Coordinates of C-alpha atoms and ligand atoms in Angstrom, one line a residue:
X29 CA -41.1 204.6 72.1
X30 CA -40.9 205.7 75.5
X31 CA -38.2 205.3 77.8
X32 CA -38.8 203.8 81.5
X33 CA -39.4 206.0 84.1
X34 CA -36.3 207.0 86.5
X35 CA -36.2 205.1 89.3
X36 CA -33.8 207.0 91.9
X37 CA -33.2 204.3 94.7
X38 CA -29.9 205.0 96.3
X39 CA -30.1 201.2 98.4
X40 CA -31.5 198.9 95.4
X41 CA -28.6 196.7 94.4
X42 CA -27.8 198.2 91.2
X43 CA -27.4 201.5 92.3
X44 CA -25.3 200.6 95.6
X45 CA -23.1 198.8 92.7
X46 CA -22.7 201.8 90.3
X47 CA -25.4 204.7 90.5
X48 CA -23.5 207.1 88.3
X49 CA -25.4 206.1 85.0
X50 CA -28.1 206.8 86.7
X51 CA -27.1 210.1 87.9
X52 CA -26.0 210.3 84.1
X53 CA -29.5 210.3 83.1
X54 CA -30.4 212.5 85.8
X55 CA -28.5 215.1 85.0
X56 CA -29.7 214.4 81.2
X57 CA -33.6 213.8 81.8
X58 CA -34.8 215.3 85.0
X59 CA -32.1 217.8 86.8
X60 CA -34.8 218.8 89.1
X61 CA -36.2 215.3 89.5
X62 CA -39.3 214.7 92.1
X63 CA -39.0 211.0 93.5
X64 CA -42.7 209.6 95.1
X65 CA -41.4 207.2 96.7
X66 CA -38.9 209.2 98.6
X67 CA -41.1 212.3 99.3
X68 CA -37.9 213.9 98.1
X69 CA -36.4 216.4 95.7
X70 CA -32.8 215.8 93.9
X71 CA -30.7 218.4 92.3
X72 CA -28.5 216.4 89.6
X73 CA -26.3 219.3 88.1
X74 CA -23.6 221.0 89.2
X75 CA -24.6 224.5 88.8
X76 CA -28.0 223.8 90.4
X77 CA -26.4 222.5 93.7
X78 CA -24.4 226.0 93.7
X79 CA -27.8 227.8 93.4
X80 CA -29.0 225.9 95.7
X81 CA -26.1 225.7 98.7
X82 CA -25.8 229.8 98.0
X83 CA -29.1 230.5 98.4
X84 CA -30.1 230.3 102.0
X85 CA -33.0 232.3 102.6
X86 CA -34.8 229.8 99.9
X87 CA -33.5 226.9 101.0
X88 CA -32.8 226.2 105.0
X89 CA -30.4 223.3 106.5
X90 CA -32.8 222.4 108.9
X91 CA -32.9 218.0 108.4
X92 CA -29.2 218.1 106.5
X93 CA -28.6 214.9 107.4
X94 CA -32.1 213.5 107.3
X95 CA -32.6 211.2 104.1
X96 CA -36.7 211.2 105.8
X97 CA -38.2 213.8 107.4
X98 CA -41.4 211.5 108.1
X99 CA -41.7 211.3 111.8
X100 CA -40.6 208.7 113.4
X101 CA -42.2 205.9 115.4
X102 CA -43.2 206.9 119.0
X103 CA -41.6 204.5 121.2
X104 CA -38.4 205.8 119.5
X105 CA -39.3 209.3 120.3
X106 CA -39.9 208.2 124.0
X107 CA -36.7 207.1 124.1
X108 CA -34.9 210.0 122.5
X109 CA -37.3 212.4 125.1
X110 CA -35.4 211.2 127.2
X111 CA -32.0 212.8 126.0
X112 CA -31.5 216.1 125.0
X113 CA -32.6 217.2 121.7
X114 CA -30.4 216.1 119.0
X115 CA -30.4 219.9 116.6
X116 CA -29.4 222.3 116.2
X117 CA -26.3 221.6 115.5
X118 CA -23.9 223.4 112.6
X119 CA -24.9 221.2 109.8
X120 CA -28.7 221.4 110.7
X121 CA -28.6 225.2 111.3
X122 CA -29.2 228.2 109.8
X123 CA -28.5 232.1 109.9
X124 CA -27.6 233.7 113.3
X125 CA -27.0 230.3 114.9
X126 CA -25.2 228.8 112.3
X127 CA -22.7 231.5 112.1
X128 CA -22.2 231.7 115.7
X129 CA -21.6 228.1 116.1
X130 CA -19.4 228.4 113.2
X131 CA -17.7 230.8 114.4
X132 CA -16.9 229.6 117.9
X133 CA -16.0 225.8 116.6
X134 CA -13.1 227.8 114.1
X135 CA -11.7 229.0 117.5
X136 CA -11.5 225.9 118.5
X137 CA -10.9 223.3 115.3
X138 CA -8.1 225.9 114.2
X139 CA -5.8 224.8 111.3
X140 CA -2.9 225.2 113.7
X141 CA -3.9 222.4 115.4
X142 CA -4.6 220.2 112.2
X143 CA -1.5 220.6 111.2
X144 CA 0.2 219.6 114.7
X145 CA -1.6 216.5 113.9
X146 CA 0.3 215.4 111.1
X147 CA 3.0 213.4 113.2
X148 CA 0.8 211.9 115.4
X149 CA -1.6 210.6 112.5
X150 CA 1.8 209.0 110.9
X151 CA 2.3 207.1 114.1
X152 CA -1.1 206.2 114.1
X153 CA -0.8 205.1 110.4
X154 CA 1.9 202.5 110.8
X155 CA 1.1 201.5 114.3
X156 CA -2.1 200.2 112.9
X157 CA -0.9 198.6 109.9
X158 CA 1.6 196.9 112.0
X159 CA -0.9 195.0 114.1
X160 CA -2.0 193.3 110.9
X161 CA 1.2 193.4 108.3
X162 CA 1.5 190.1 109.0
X163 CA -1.1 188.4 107.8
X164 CA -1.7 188.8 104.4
X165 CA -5.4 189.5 104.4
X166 CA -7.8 192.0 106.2
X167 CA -10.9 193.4 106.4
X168 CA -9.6 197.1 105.8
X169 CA -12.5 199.0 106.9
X170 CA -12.5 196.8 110.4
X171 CA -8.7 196.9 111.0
X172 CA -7.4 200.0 109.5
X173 CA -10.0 202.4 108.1
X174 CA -12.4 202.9 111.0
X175 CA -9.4 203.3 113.5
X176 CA -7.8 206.0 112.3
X177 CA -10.0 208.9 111.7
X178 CA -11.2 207.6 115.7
X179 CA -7.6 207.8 117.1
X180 CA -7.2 211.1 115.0
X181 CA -10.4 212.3 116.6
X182 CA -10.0 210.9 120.1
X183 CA -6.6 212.1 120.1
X184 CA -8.0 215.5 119.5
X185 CA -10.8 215.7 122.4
X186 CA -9.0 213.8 124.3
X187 CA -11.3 210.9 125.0
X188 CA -9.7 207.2 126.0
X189 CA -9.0 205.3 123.4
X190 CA -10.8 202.3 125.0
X191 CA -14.4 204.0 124.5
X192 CA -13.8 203.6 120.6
X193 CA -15.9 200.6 120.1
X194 CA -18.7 202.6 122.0
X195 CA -18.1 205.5 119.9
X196 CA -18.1 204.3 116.9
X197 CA -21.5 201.8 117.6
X198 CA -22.8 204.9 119.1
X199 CA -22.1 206.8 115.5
X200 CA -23.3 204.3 113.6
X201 CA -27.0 204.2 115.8
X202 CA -27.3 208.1 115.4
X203 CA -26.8 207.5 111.6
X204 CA -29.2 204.9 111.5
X205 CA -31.7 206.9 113.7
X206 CA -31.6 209.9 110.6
X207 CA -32.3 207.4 108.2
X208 CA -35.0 206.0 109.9
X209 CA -35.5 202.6 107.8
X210 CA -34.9 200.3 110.4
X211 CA -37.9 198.3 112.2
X212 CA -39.3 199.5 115.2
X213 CA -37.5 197.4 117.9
X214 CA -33.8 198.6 116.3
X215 CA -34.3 201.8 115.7
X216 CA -35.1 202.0 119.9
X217 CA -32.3 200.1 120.8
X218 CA -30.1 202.9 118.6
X219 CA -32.1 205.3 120.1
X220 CA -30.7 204.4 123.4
X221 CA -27.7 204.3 121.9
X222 CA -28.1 207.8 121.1
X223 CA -29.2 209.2 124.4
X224 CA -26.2 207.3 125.9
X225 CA -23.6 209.4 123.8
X226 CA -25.3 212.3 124.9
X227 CA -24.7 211.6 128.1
X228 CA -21.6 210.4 127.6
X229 CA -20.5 214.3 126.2
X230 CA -22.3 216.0 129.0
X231 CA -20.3 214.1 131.6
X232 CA -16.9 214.4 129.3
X233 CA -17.8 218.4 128.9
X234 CA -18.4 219.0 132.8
X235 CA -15.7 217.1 133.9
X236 CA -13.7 220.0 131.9
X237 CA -15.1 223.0 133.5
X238 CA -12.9 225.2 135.3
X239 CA -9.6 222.9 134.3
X240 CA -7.3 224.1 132.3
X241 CA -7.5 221.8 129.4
X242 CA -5.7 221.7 126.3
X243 CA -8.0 219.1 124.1
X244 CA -10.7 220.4 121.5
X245 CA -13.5 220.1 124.3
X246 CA -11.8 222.4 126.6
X247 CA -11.3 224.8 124.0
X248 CA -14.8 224.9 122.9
X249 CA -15.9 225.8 126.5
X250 CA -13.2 228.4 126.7
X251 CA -13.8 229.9 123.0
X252 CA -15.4 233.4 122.8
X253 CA -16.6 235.8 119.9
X254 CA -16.7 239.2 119.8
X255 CA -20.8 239.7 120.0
X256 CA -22.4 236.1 121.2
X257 CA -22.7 234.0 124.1
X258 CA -20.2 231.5 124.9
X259 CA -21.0 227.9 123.8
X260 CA -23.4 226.2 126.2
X261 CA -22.8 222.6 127.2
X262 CA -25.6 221.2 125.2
X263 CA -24.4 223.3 122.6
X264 CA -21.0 221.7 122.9
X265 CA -22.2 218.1 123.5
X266 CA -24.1 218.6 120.0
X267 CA -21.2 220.1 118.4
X268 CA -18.7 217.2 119.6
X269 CA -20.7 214.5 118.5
X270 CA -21.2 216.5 115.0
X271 CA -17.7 216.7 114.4
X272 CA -17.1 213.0 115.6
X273 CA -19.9 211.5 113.4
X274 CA -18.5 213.8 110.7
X275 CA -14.9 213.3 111.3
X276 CA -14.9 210.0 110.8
X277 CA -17.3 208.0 108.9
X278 CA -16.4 210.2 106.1
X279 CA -13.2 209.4 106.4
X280 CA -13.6 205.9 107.1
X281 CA -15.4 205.7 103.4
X282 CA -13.2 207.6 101.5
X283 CA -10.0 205.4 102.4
X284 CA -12.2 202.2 100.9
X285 CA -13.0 203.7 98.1
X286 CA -10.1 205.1 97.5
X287 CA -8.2 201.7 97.6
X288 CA -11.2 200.7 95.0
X289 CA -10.4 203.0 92.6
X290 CA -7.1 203.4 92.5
X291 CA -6.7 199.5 92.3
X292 CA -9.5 199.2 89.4
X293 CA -7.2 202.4 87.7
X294 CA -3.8 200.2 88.2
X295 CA -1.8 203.1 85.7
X296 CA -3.4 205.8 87.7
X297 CA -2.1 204.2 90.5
X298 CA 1.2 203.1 88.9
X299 CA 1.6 207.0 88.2
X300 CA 1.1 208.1 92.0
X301 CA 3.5 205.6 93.1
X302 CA 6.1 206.8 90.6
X303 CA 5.9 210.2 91.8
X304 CA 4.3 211.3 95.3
X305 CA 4.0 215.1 94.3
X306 CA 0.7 213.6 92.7
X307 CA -0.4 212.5 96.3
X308 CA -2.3 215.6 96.9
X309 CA -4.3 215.7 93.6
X310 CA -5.0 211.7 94.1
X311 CA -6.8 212.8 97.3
X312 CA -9.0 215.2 95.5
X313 CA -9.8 212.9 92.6
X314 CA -10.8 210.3 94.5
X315 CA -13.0 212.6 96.6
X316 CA -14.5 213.9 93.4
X317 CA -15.1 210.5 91.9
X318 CA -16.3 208.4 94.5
X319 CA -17.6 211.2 97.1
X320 CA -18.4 209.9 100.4
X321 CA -21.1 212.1 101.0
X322 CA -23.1 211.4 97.9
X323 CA -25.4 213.7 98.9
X324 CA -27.1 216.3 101.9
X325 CA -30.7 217.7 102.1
X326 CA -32.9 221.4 102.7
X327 CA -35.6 222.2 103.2
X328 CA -37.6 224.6 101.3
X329 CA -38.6 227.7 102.9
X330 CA -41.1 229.0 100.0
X331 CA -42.1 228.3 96.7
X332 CA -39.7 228.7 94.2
X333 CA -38.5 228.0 90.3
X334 CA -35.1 225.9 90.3
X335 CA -34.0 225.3 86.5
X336 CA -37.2 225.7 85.5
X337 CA -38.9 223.7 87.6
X338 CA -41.8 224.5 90.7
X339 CA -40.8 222.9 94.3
X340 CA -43.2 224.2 97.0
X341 CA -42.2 225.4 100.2
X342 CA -41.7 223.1 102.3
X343 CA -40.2 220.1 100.0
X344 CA -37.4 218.1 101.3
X345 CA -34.6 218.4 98.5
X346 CA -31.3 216.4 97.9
X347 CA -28.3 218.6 96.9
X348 CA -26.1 216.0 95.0
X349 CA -22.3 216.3 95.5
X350 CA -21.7 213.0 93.7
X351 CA -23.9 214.0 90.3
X352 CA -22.4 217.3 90.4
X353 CA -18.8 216.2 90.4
X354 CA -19.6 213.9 87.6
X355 CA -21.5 216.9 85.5
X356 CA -20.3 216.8 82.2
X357 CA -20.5 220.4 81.8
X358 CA -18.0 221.5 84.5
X359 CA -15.1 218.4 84.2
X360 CA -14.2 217.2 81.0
X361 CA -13.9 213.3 80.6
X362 CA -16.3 213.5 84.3
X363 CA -15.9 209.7 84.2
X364 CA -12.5 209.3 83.9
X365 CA -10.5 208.6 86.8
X366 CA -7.5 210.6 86.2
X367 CA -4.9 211.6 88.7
X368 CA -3.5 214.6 87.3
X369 CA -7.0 216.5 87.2
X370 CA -7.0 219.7 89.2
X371 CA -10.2 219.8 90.6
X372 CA -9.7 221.1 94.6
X373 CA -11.6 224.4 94.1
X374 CA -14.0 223.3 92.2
X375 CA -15.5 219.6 93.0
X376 CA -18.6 219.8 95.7
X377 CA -17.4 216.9 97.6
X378 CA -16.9 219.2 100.4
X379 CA -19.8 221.0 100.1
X380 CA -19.6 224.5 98.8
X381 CA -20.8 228.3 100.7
X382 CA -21.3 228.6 104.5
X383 CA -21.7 225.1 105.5
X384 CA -18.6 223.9 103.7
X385 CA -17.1 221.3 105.6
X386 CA -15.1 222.7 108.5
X387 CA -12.6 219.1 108.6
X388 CA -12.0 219.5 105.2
X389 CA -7.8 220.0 105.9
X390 CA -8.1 217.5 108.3
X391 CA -9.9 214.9 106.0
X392 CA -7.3 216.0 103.1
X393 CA -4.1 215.4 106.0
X394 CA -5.0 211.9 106.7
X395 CA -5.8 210.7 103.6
X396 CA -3.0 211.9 101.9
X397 CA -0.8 210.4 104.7
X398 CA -2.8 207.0 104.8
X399 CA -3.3 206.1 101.2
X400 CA 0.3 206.0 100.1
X401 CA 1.1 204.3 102.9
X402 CA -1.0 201.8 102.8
X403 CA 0.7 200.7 99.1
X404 CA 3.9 201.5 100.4
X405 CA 3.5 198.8 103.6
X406 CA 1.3 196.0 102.2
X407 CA 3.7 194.5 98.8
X408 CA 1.3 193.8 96.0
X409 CA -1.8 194.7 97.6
X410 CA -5.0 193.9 95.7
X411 CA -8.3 193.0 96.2
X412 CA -8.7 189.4 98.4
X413 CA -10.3 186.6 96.5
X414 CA -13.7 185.3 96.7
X415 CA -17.1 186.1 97.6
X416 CA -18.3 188.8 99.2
X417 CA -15.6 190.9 100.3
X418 CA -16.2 194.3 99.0
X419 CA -19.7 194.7 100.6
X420 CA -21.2 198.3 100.6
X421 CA -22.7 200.0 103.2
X422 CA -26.4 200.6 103.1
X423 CA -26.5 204.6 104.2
X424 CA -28.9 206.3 101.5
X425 CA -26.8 209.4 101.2
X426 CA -23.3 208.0 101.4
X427 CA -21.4 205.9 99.3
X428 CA -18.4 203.2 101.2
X429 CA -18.0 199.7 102.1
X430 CA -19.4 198.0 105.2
X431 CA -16.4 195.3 104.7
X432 CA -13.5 195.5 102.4
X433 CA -11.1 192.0 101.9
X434 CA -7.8 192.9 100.9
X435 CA -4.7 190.8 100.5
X436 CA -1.3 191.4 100.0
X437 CA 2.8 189.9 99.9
X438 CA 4.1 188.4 103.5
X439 CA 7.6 188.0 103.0
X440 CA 8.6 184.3 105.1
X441 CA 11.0 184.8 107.8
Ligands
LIG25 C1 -13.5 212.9 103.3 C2 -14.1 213.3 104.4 C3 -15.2 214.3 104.5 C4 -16.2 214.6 103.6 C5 -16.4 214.0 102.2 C6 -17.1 215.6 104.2 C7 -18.1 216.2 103.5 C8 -18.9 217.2 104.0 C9 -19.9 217.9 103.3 C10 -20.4 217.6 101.9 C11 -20.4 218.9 104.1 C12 -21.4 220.0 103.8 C13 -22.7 219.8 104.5 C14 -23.8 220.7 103.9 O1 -23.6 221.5 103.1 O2 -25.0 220.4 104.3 C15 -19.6 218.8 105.4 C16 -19.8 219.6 106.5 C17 -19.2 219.4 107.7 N1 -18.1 218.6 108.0 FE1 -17.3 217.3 106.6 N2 -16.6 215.9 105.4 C18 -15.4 215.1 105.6 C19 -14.7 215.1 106.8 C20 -14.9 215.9 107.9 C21 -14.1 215.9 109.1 C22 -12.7 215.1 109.2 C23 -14.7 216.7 110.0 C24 -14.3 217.1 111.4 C25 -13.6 216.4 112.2 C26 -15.9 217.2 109.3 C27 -16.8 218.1 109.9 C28 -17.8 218.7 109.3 C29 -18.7 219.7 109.9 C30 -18.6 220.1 111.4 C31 -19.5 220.1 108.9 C32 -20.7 221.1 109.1 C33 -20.2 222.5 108.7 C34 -21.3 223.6 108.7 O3 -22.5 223.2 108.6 O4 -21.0 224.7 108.9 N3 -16.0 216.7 108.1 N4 -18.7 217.8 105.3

């Protein structure tokens, strides 16, 4: 008897509903597994996505983000010709310019001033939920879980809060433009989309040159290093909008699929409640069960053996975060949702080596202040009644909700 052949097709309807027993079999079957109809290469076990994130002279960043690297269709390049190009940026980087970026963004995006956040995001937190307490049903991701990562990120360049409906279309149309599946005619209107944001930075960056500006921009233009040049403002327009796109449609996923899981897990939940020291673990479970960032991409600089297995140079290759964290052979019960699990140093959801994510602390600060609270505001919150509200997102290498319905207790008056 033979067994069908793997199908690895992150948008098909079953997977967006669960993909893990696929990644199951992945893992299983076919670590190194070569999908056709993806052009594309994906790494299924933990210790194979270390090997491969540790080893950069085989395997470059350049097209991290890109799920395609076929080229795309010309009157979208026309359009994007007229911007300024969109890499390299740190995620796409490699080398030299990668650790110089690196370097001058950690002088900028300091700890320090993640942790002065803290207040601010728990203002943000219940000033949010207060404009919808009241009503005993929401969209989440519209009302609540797109906002905040925004405000904490407009808060930190300081950008109006009135150009977050821009920003966040604008986000979305640079997402959609690495993807490339969209026809012809919306992939050029994100495309303008695109070129607007750029412009949008360049004008934000000038208009902080020579001013003595306290906000993340500023600091970016002022940071120096010991033995580079200073950050350039196309350098810095790329590097804002990385850390924007970044900052918050990560974000954004995690706090739906957090409320997911822990309302599918109600004793796991039940046990958080009971006692907040297990906030911070919660966080890192639910990053490790339902990453956000199911998976990045490299490219393959020259041939080479991974597990076994012959990728040419030049492949296009998957690193799996969300297969690895479930990898049997590193966390024991990998499909168990459990709160108590210490997992922070060692689940890839983050990424791992020298393109680990840089708003990790910041990620970790607003979930662990917005989850909780959430529960702790909205009585008997659960999942709202009837059809389609949970409805996922379609981005191949991420895993969230496009709409989530939830309801809860309004106390009468
Ligand atoms: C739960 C939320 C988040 C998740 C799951 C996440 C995930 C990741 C992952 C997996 C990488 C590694 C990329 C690679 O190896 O190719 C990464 C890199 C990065 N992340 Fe995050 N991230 C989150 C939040 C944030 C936030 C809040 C920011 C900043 C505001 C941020 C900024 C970055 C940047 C700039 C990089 C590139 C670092 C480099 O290449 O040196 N991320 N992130």
């Amino acid at each position: 008897m033979t067994s069908c052949p793997i199908r690895f097709d992150p948008l098909s309807p079953e997977q967006l509903a669960d993909p893990y027993p696929l990644y199951a079999r992945l893992r299983r079957e076919a670590p190194v597994f070569y999908s056709e109809a993806h052009g594309l290469w994906v790494v299924s076990r933990y210790e194979d996505v270390l090997a491969v994130v540790r080893d950069t002279e085989t395997f470059s960043s350049q097209n991290a983000v890109r799920a395609s690297v076929r080229p795309l269709p010309q009157p979208v390049l026309d359009v994007l010709a007229t911007g300024r190009p969109m890499a390299p940026t740190l995620t796409d980087s490699d080398g030299q310019v990668h650790r110089r970026l690196r370097l001058l963004v950690s002088k900028a995006f300091t700890p320090k001033r993640v942790a002065e956040l803290e207040g601010r995001i728990r203002e943000n937190v219940d000033a949010l939920i207060d404009e919808f307490a009241g009503d005993g049903r929401a969209d989440i991701i519209e009302r609540f879980a797109w906002n905040l990562p925004m405000f904490t990120l407009t808060d930190m360049l300081g950008i109006p809060r009135d150009d977050i409906p821009t920003l966040h279309r604008w986000s979305v149309s640079w997402l959609r433009i690495l993807q490339a599946t969209d026809g012809v005619e919306e992939l050029v209107t994100r495309a303008h989309d695109v070129v607007a944001m750029q412009r949008y930075f360049m004008d934000a960056l000038q208009s902080r040159v020579g001013k003595a500006g306290e906000d993340l921009m500023s600091s970016l233009l002022d940071a120096r290093v010991a033995d580079g040049e200073p950050i350039g403002h196309e350098e810095a327009m790329r590097v804002t909008i990385n850390l924007l796109i970044a900052g918050h449609v990560t974000v954004t996923r995690s706090i739906g699929n957090g409320l997911t899981t822990l309302l599918a897990h109600s004793d796991q939940l039940q046990a958080v409640l009971n006692d907040p020291d297990l906030v911070p673990a919660m966080v890192e479970e639910i990053l490790r069960f339902e990453s956000p960032a199911q998976g990045l991409f490299r490219t393959v600089r020259k041939d080479t053996v991974l597990n076994d297995v012959a990728i040419p140079a030049g492949a296009h290759l998957m690193v799996h975060w969300a297969s690895a964290n479930r990898d049997e052979r590193v966390f024991g019960g990998s499909d168990v949702f459990d709160v108590t699990r210490d997992s922070m140093a060692t689940h890839v959801a983050f990424g791992k080596g020298v393109h680990a994510c840089l708003g990790a602390p910041l990620a970790r600060l607003q979930l662990k202040i917005a989850l909780p609270r959430l529960f702790e505001r909205l009585p008997n919150l659960r999942m709202a009644a009837g059809e389609d509200t949970a409805v996922r997102d379609t981005i191949f290498f991420a895993r969230g909700f496009k709409r989530l319905e939830i309801e809860w207790d309004v106390k009468d008056s």
